[in-house]
PDB file of C-alpha atoms in Angstrom:
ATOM      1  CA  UNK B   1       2.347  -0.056 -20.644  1.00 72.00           C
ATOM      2  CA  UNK B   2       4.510  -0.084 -17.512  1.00 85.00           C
ATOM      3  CA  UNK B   3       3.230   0.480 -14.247  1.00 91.00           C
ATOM      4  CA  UNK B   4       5.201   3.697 -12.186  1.00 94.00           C
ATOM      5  CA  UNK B   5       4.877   4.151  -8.450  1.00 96.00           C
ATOM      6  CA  UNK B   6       2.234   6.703  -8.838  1.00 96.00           C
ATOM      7  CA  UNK B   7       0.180   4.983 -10.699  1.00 95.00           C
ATOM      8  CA  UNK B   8       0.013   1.916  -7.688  1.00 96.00           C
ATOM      9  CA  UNK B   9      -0.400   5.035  -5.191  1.00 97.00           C
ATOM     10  CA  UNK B  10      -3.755   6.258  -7.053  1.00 97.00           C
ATOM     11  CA  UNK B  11      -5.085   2.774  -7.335  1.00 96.00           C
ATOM     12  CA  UNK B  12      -4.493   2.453  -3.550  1.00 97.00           C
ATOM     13  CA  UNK B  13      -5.841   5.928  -2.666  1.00 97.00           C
ATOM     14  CA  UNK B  14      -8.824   5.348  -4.639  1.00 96.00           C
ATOM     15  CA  UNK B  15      -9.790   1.996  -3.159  1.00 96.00           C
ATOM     16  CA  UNK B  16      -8.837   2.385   0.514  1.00 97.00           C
ATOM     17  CA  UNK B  17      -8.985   5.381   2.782  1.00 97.00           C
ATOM     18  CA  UNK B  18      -5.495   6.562   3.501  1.00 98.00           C
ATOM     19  CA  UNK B  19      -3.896   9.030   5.695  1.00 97.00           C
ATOM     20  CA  UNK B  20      -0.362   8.742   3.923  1.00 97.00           C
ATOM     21  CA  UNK B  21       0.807   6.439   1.035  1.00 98.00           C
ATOM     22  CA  UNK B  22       4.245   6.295  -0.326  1.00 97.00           C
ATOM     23  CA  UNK B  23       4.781   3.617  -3.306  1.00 98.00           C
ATOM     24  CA  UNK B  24       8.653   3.066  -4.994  1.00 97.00           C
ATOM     25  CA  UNK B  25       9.775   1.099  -7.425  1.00 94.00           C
ATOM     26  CA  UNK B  26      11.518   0.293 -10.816  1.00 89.00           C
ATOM     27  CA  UNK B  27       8.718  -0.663 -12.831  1.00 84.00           C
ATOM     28  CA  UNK B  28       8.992  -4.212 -12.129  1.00 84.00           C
ATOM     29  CA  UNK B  29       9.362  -4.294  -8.345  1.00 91.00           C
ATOM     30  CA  UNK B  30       7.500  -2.345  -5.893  1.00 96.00           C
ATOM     31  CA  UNK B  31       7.137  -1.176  -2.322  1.00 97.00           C
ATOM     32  CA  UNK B  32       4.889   0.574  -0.291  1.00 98.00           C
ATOM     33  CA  UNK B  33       3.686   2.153   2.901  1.00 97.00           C
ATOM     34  CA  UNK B  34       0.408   2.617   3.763  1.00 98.00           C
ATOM     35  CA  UNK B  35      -1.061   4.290   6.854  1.00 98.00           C
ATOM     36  CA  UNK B  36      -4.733   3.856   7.719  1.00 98.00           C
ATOM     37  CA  UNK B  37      -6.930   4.024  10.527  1.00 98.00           C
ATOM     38  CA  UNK B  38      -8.913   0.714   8.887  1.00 98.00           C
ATOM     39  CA  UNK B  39      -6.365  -1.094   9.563  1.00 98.00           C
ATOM     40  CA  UNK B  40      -6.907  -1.037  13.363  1.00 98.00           C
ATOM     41  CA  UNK B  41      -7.533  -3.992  15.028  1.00 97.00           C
ATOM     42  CA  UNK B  42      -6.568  -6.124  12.541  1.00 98.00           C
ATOM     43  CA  UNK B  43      -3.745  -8.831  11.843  1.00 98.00           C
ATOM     44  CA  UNK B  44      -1.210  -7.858   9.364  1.00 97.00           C
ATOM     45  CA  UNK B  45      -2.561 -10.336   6.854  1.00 97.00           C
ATOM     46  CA  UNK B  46      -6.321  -8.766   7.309  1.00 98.00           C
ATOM     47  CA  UNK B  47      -4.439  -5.128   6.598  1.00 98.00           C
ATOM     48  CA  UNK B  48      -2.590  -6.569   3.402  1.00 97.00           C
ATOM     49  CA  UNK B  49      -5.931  -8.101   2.235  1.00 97.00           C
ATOM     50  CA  UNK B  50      -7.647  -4.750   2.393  1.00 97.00           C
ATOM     51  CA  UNK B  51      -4.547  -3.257   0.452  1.00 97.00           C
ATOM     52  CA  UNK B  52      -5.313  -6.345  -2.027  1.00 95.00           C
ATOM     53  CA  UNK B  53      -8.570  -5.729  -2.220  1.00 95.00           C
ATOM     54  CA  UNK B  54      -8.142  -1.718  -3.381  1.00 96.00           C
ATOM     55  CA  UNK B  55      -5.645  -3.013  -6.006  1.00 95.00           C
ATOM     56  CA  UNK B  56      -7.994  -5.598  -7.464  1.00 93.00           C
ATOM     57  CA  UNK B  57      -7.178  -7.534 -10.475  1.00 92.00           C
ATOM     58  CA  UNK B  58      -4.053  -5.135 -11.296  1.00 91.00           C
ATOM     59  CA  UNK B  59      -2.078  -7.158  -8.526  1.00 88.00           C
ATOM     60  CA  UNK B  60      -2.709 -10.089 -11.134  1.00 84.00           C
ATOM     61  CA  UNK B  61      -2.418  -8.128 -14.625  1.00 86.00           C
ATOM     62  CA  UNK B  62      -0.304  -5.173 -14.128  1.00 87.00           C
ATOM     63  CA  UNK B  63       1.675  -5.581 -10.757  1.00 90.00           C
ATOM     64  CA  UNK B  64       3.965  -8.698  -9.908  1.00 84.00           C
ATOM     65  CA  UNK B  65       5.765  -7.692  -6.471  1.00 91.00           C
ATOM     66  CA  UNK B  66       5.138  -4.956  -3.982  1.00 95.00           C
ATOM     67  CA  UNK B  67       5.728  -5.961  -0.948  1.00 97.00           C
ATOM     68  CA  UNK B  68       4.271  -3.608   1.739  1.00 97.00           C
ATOM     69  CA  UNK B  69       4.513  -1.789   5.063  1.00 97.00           C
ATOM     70  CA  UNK B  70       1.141  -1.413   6.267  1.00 98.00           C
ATOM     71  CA  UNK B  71       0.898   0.871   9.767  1.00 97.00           C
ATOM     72  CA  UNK B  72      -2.384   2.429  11.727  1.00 97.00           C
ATOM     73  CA  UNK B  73      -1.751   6.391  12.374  1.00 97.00           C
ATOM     74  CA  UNK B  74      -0.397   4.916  15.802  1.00 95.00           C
ATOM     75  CA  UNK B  75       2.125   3.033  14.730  1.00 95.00           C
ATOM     76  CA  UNK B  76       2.870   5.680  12.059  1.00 95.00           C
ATOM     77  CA  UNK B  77       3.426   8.598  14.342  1.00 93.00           C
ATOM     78  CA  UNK B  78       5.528   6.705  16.155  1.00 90.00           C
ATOM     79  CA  UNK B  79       7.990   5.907  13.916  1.00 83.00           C
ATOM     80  CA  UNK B  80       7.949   9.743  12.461  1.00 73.00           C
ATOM     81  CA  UNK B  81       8.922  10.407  16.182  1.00 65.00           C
ATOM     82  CA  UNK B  82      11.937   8.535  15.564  1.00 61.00           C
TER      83      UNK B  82
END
C-alpha cells in the first residue's frame, strides 16, 4: 500500500502537537512543514527528532525520504508576513 501525503500528515498530527502541518509528495518522496510551539528552544536536530519520534517505525517501513521544514509559530508567522 503506498503512502499519500495525508496519510504522513495524520501520523504527524497524531503524535506531535501541531499548529499547522503541510506534507507533499509523490508517493515515494516527501516533504513537509511543521509548525509547533514544542519545538522552542530547541536545535533543529532536537525538532526533527520529535518529528521522528511521532512517525515511529513508519519512517523505517512505510516512508523512505521526507525531508522537513520544521518552524516554532515565531518563525512561522514570520515568514506568512512575507
Amino acid at each position: 500500500m503506498m503512502v499519500l501525503p495525508q496519510d504522513i500528515k495524520q501520523y504527524i498530527e497524531s503524535g506531535l502537537v501541531c499548529q499547522y502541518v503541510d506534507v507533499s509528495g509523490d508517493g515515494q518522496h516527501f516533504e513537509a512543514t511543521i509548525v509547533s510551539a514544542l519545538f522552542e528552544g530547541k536545535s533543529r536536530v532536537a525538532q526533527h527528532q520529535l518529528v521522528y519520534r511521532a512517525l515511529g517505525d513508519r519512517m523505517r517501513e512505510e516512508i523512505h525520504a521526507l525531508s522537513m521544514r520544521t518552524l516554532t509559530p515565531a518563525q512561522w508567522a514570520e515568514v506568512e508576513v512575507r
